[in-house]
Amino acid sequence: MLGELSGVAKFFLVTGYTDMRKSIDGLMAVVRDTYELDPYSNSLFLFCGRRCDRIKALHFEKDGFCLYYKRLDNGRFQWPRDSSEVRNLSRQEYRWLLEGLSIDQPKAIRPARKKEF
């Protein structure tokens, strides 16, 4: 279910550590008060705790909030720990994250830049 969110317009990843005891209201307050984003937008907000083996995703549908929770049996998510900020993810980066890959793929083919001849 967490991988099949075709109606979501934007994916936001909250870097750093999040208290995983927070539920819908607590995570909604983090999105709204700390990062000044609209939790009612058609966006998916991703949070991860210290152990990196579980994530929570907050999403608003037409009639209310959905809180998705995923816990890995083996392995850890490659979660950016640099600081507490929000990163806007592409759909591809979101898939990489759920597949256990880093969202910063150093060997991925980068878009070409216009060259002057």
Short mmCIF file of N, CA and C in Angstrom, two decimals:
data_model
loop_
_atom_site.label_atom_id
_atom_site.label_comp_id
_atom_site.label_asym_id
_atom_site.label_seq_id
_atom_site.Cartn_x
_atom_site.Cartn_y
_atom_site.Cartn_z
N MET A 1 0.82 -1.20 0.00
CA MET A 1 0.00 0.00 0.00
C MET A 1 0.86 1.26 0.00
N LEU A 2 1.93 1.25 0.78
CA LEU A 2 2.78 2.43 0.88
C LEU A 2 3.50 2.71 -0.43
N GLY A 3 3.73 1.69 -1.24
CA GLY A 3 4.40 1.88 -2.51
C GLY A 3 3.47 2.27 -3.64
N GLU A 4 2.17 2.17 -3.45
CA GLU A 4 1.20 2.40 -4.53
C GLU A 4 0.34 3.64 -4.27
N LEU A 5 0.96 4.76 -4.13
CA LEU A 5 0.24 6.00 -3.88
C LEU A 5 0.28 6.86 -5.14
N SER A 6 -0.46 6.45 -6.14
CA SER A 6 -0.40 7.13 -7.44
C SER A 6 -1.04 8.51 -7.42
N GLY A 7 -1.95 8.78 -6.50
CA GLY A 7 -2.62 10.07 -6.46
C GLY A 7 -1.87 11.15 -5.72
N VAL A 8 -0.74 10.82 -5.12
CA VAL A 8 0.02 11.80 -4.34
C VAL A 8 0.80 12.72 -5.28
N ALA A 9 0.70 14.02 -5.05
CA ALA A 9 1.37 15.00 -5.91
C ALA A 9 2.83 15.20 -5.52
N LYS A 10 3.12 15.28 -4.22
CA LYS A 10 4.48 15.55 -3.75
C LYS A 10 4.84 14.61 -2.62
N PHE A 11 6.14 14.32 -2.52
CA PHE A 11 6.67 13.49 -1.45
C PHE A 11 7.68 14.34 -0.67
N PHE A 12 7.47 14.43 0.64
CA PHE A 12 8.39 15.18 1.50
C PHE A 12 9.01 14.23 2.51
N LEU A 13 10.31 14.31 2.66
CA LEU A 13 11.04 13.49 3.61
C LEU A 13 11.57 14.40 4.71
N VAL A 14 11.23 14.09 5.96
CA VAL A 14 11.73 14.85 7.10
C VAL A 14 13.02 14.19 7.54
N THR A 15 14.16 14.86 7.32
CA THR A 15 15.46 14.27 7.66
C THR A 15 15.65 14.29 9.17
N GLY A 16 16.68 13.62 9.62
CA GLY A 16 16.95 13.55 11.05
C GLY A 16 16.04 12.54 11.72
N TYR A 17 15.97 12.63 13.04
CA TYR A 17 15.20 11.67 13.83
C TYR A 17 13.83 12.24 14.20
N THR A 18 12.83 11.40 14.15
CA THR A 18 11.48 11.77 14.58
C THR A 18 11.06 10.80 15.68
N ASP A 19 10.40 11.33 16.70
CA ASP A 19 9.87 10.48 17.77
C ASP A 19 8.74 9.63 17.18
N MET A 20 8.97 8.33 17.09
CA MET A 20 8.00 7.45 16.44
C MET A 20 6.78 7.16 17.31
N ARG A 21 6.74 7.70 18.52
CA ARG A 21 5.54 7.57 19.34
C ARG A 21 4.45 8.53 18.90
N LYS A 22 4.82 9.51 18.08
CA LYS A 22 3.83 10.48 17.60
C LYS A 22 2.86 9.81 16.65
N SER A 23 1.63 10.24 16.74
CA SER A 23 0.59 9.73 15.86
C SER A 23 0.17 10.84 14.89
N ILE A 24 -1.03 10.76 14.38
CA ILE A 24 -1.47 11.70 13.35
C ILE A 24 -1.36 13.15 13.81
N ASP A 25 -1.91 13.47 14.96
CA ASP A 25 -1.91 14.86 15.43
C ASP A 25 -0.50 15.38 15.69
N GLY A 26 0.35 14.56 16.27
CA GLY A 26 1.72 14.97 16.55
C GLY A 26 2.53 15.20 15.29
N LEU A 27 2.39 14.30 14.31
CA LEU A 27 3.13 14.45 13.06
C LEU A 27 2.58 15.62 12.24
N MET A 28 1.27 15.82 12.31
CA MET A 28 0.66 16.96 11.63
C MET A 28 1.19 18.27 12.21
N ALA A 29 1.37 18.32 13.53
CA ALA A 29 1.92 19.52 14.17
C ALA A 29 3.37 19.75 13.74
N VAL A 30 4.15 18.69 13.59
CA VAL A 30 5.54 18.83 13.12
C VAL A 30 5.55 19.44 11.73
N VAL A 31 4.72 18.93 10.85
CA VAL A 31 4.66 19.43 9.47
C VAL A 31 4.24 20.90 9.45
N ARG A 32 3.22 21.23 10.19
CA ARG A 32 2.66 22.58 10.17
C ARG A 32 3.52 23.58 10.94
N ASP A 33 3.89 23.25 12.17
CA ASP A 33 4.55 24.23 13.04
C ASP A 33 6.06 24.32 12.80
N THR A 34 6.72 23.19 12.64
CA THR A 34 8.17 23.20 12.49
C THR A 34 8.60 23.58 11.09
N TYR A 35 7.94 23.02 10.09
CA TYR A 35 8.37 23.22 8.70
C TYR A 35 7.46 24.13 7.89
N GLU A 36 6.39 24.62 8.50
CA GLU A 36 5.46 25.56 7.88
C GLU A 36 4.94 25.07 6.53
N LEU A 37 4.59 23.79 6.48
CA LEU A 37 3.98 23.19 5.30
C LEU A 37 2.53 22.87 5.60
N ASP A 38 1.74 22.69 4.58
CA ASP A 38 0.32 22.41 4.74
C ASP A 38 0.09 20.90 4.80
N PRO A 39 -0.26 20.36 5.96
CA PRO A 39 -0.49 18.91 6.04
C PRO A 39 -1.74 18.46 5.28
N TYR A 40 -2.61 19.41 4.90
CA TYR A 40 -3.82 19.08 4.16
C TYR A 40 -3.60 19.05 2.65
N SER A 41 -2.40 19.33 2.22
CA SER A 41 -2.11 19.29 0.78
C SER A 41 -2.06 17.85 0.30
N ASN A 42 -2.05 17.67 -0.99
CA ASN A 42 -2.00 16.32 -1.58
C ASN A 42 -0.56 15.84 -1.59
N SER A 43 0.02 15.71 -0.39
CA SER A 43 1.42 15.33 -0.23
C SER A 43 1.55 14.20 0.77
N LEU A 44 2.64 13.47 0.65
CA LEU A 44 2.97 12.40 1.59
C LEU A 44 4.19 12.85 2.37
N PHE A 45 4.10 12.85 3.69
CA PHE A 45 5.20 13.26 4.57
C PHE A 45 5.78 12.02 5.23
N LEU A 46 7.09 11.82 5.07
CA LEU A 46 7.77 10.62 5.57
C LEU A 46 8.62 10.95 6.78
N PHE A 47 8.56 10.08 7.81
CA PHE A 47 9.28 10.26 9.06
C PHE A 47 9.98 8.95 9.42
N CYS A 48 11.13 9.06 10.09
CA CYS A 48 11.88 7.87 10.49
C CYS A 48 12.44 8.08 11.89
N GLY A 49 12.50 7.01 12.67
CA GLY A 49 13.06 7.07 14.02
C GLY A 49 14.55 6.79 14.02
N ARG A 50 15.12 6.61 15.21
CA ARG A 50 16.56 6.41 15.35
C ARG A 50 17.06 5.09 14.78
N ARG A 51 16.27 4.05 14.86
CA ARG A 51 16.74 2.73 14.46
C ARG A 51 16.72 2.51 12.95
N CYS A 52 16.03 3.36 12.23
CA CYS A 52 15.97 3.32 10.75
C CYS A 52 15.37 2.03 10.20
N ASP A 53 14.66 1.28 11.02
CA ASP A 53 14.03 0.06 10.51
C ASP A 53 12.51 0.23 10.36
N ARG A 54 12.02 1.41 10.64
CA ARG A 54 10.58 1.68 10.51
C ARG A 54 10.36 3.14 10.11
N ILE A 55 9.34 3.32 9.31
CA ILE A 55 8.98 4.68 8.88
C ILE A 55 7.47 4.87 9.06
N LYS A 56 7.10 6.13 9.17
CA LYS A 56 5.69 6.51 9.17
C LYS A 56 5.48 7.50 8.04
N ALA A 57 4.32 7.42 7.43
CA ALA A 57 3.96 8.32 6.34
C ALA A 57 2.59 8.91 6.64
N LEU A 58 2.49 10.22 6.55
CA LEU A 58 1.25 10.94 6.80
C LEU A 58 0.72 11.49 5.49
N HIS A 59 -0.56 11.23 5.23
CA HIS A 59 -1.18 11.66 3.97
C HIS A 59 -2.63 12.04 4.25
N PHE A 60 -3.06 13.17 3.68
CA PHE A 60 -4.45 13.59 3.82
C PHE A 60 -5.23 13.19 2.58
N GLU A 61 -6.31 12.45 2.78
CA GLU A 61 -7.23 12.12 1.70
C GLU A 61 -8.42 13.06 1.81
N LYS A 62 -9.40 12.90 0.97
CA LYS A 62 -10.54 13.82 0.93
C LYS A 62 -11.30 13.92 2.24
N ASP A 63 -11.36 12.82 2.98
CA ASP A 63 -12.19 12.81 4.18
C ASP A 63 -11.42 12.65 5.48
N GLY A 64 -10.09 12.65 5.44
CA GLY A 64 -9.32 12.54 6.67
C GLY A 64 -7.88 12.11 6.42
N PHE A 65 -7.15 11.99 7.52
CA PHE A 65 -5.74 11.63 7.44
C PHE A 65 -5.55 10.12 7.45
N CYS A 66 -4.51 9.68 6.74
CA CYS A 66 -4.06 8.29 6.78
C CYS A 66 -2.65 8.28 7.35
N LEU A 67 -2.39 7.35 8.24
CA LEU A 67 -1.06 7.17 8.79
C LEU A 67 -0.59 5.77 8.42
N TYR A 68 0.43 5.71 7.58
CA TYR A 68 0.99 4.43 7.15
C TYR A 68 2.23 4.15 7.99
N TYR A 69 2.45 2.89 8.28
CA TYR A 69 3.57 2.47 9.12
C TYR A 69 4.22 1.27 8.46
N LYS A 70 5.52 1.32 8.29
CA LYS A 70 6.23 0.18 7.71
C LYS A 70 7.42 -0.15 8.58
N ARG A 71 7.53 -1.43 8.95
CA ARG A 71 8.66 -1.92 9.74
C ARG A 71 9.35 -3.02 8.95
N LEU A 72 10.66 -2.90 8.81
CA LEU A 72 11.44 -3.90 8.08
C LEU A 72 11.80 -5.05 9.01
N ASP A 73 11.74 -6.26 8.49
CA ASP A 73 12.21 -7.42 9.25
C ASP A 73 13.73 -7.52 9.22
N ASN A 74 14.32 -7.18 8.08
CA ASN A 74 15.77 -7.20 7.90
C ASN A 74 16.20 -5.90 7.26
N GLY A 75 17.33 -5.37 7.68
CA GLY A 75 17.88 -4.18 7.05
C GLY A 75 17.35 -2.90 7.64
N ARG A 76 17.81 -1.82 7.03
CA ARG A 76 17.45 -0.47 7.49
C ARG A 76 17.20 0.42 6.28
N PHE A 77 16.40 1.44 6.50
CA PHE A 77 16.19 2.44 5.46
C PHE A 77 17.43 3.34 5.39
N GLN A 78 17.77 3.76 4.19
CA GLN A 78 18.89 4.69 3.98
C GLN A 78 18.36 6.11 4.15
N TRP A 79 18.29 6.53 5.40
CA TRP A 79 17.64 7.80 5.74
C TRP A 79 18.67 8.90 5.91
N PRO A 80 18.49 10.06 5.28
CA PRO A 80 19.43 11.17 5.46
C PRO A 80 19.37 11.69 6.90
N ARG A 81 20.52 11.78 7.55
CA ARG A 81 20.59 12.20 8.95
C ARG A 81 21.26 13.54 9.15
N ASP A 82 21.54 14.27 8.09
CA ASP A 82 22.34 15.47 8.19
C ASP A 82 21.78 16.51 9.16
N SER A 83 20.55 16.88 9.05
CA SER A 83 19.94 17.86 9.95
C SER A 83 18.43 17.74 9.83
N SER A 84 17.75 18.46 10.67
CA SER A 84 16.29 18.44 10.60
C SER A 84 15.83 19.44 9.55
N GLU A 85 15.44 18.92 8.41
CA GLU A 85 14.92 19.73 7.32
C GLU A 85 13.94 18.87 6.54
N VAL A 86 13.29 19.46 5.59
CA VAL A 86 12.37 18.72 4.73
C VAL A 86 12.95 18.71 3.33
N ARG A 87 13.02 17.52 2.75
CA ARG A 87 13.49 17.38 1.37
C ARG A 87 12.34 16.95 0.49
N ASN A 88 12.22 17.59 -0.65
CA ASN A 88 11.20 17.23 -1.63
C ASN A 88 11.76 16.10 -2.48
N LEU A 89 11.07 14.95 -2.49
CA LEU A 89 11.54 13.79 -3.23
C LEU A 89 10.80 13.65 -4.55
N SER A 90 11.50 13.14 -5.52
CA SER A 90 10.83 12.74 -6.76
C SER A 90 10.19 11.38 -6.53
N ARG A 91 9.34 10.97 -7.44
CA ARG A 91 8.72 9.65 -7.33
C ARG A 91 9.78 8.54 -7.37
N GLN A 92 10.82 8.74 -8.18
CA GLN A 92 11.91 7.76 -8.28
C GLN A 92 12.67 7.66 -6.96
N GLU A 93 12.99 8.79 -6.35
CA GLU A 93 13.70 8.78 -5.06
C GLU A 93 12.85 8.11 -3.99
N TYR A 94 11.55 8.33 -4.03
CA TYR A 94 10.64 7.68 -3.09
C TYR A 94 10.69 6.16 -3.25
N ARG A 95 10.68 5.68 -4.50
CA ARG A 95 10.78 4.24 -4.75
C ARG A 95 12.12 3.69 -4.27
N TRP A 96 13.20 4.42 -4.54
CA TRP A 96 14.52 3.99 -4.07
C TRP A 96 14.52 3.84 -2.55
N LEU A 97 13.95 4.81 -1.86
CA LEU A 97 13.92 4.77 -0.40
C LEU A 97 13.19 3.53 0.11
N LEU A 98 12.03 3.23 -0.46
CA LEU A 98 11.26 2.07 -0.02
C LEU A 98 11.94 0.75 -0.39
N GLU A 99 12.80 0.77 -1.41
CA GLU A 99 13.53 -0.44 -1.81
C GLU A 99 14.84 -0.61 -1.04
N GLY A 100 15.12 0.31 -0.10
CA GLY A 100 16.32 0.19 0.71
C GLY A 100 17.55 0.86 0.12
N LEU A 101 17.36 1.61 -0.95
CA LEU A 101 18.48 2.31 -1.58
C LEU A 101 18.58 3.73 -1.05
N SER A 102 19.74 4.32 -1.26
CA SER A 102 19.94 5.71 -0.88
C SER A 102 19.26 6.61 -1.90
N ILE A 103 18.70 7.71 -1.44
CA ILE A 103 18.08 8.64 -2.38
C ILE A 103 19.13 9.48 -3.09
N ASP A 104 20.35 9.47 -2.58
CA ASP A 104 21.47 10.16 -3.22
C ASP A 104 22.28 9.13 -3.99
N GLN A 105 21.85 8.83 -5.19
CA GLN A 105 22.51 7.82 -6.01
C GLN A 105 23.69 8.47 -6.75
N PRO A 106 24.93 8.20 -6.30
CA PRO A 106 26.07 8.85 -6.95
C PRO A 106 26.34 8.35 -8.36
N LYS A 107 25.88 7.16 -8.69
CA LYS A 107 26.16 6.59 -10.00
C LYS A 107 24.98 6.71 -10.96
N ALA A 108 23.94 7.36 -10.54
CA ALA A 108 22.80 7.53 -11.43
C ALA A 108 23.18 8.48 -12.57
N ILE A 109 22.60 8.28 -13.71
CA ILE A 109 22.88 9.14 -14.85
C ILE A 109 22.19 10.48 -14.61
N ARG A 110 22.97 11.52 -14.65
CA ARG A 110 22.45 12.86 -14.42
C ARG A 110 21.92 13.46 -15.72
N PRO A 111 20.98 14.36 -15.65
CA PRO A 111 20.48 15.02 -16.86
C PRO A 111 21.61 15.79 -17.55
N ALA A 112 21.57 15.80 -18.86
CA ALA A 112 22.60 16.50 -19.63
C ALA A 112 22.41 18.01 -19.53
N ARG A 113 23.53 18.70 -19.57
CA ARG A 113 23.49 20.16 -19.58
C ARG A 113 23.79 20.64 -20.99
N LYS A 114 23.27 21.76 -21.31
CA LYS A 114 23.48 22.34 -22.63
C LYS A 114 24.95 22.75 -22.77
N LYS A 115 25.59 22.28 -23.84
CA LYS A 115 27.00 22.59 -24.07
C LYS A 115 27.13 23.63 -25.18
N GLU A 116 28.11 24.46 -25.03
CA GLU A 116 28.43 25.45 -26.05
C GLU A 116 29.52 24.87 -26.94
N PHE A 117 29.31 24.91 -28.25
CA PHE A 117 30.30 24.39 -29.20
C PHE A 117 31.05 25.51 -29.84
#
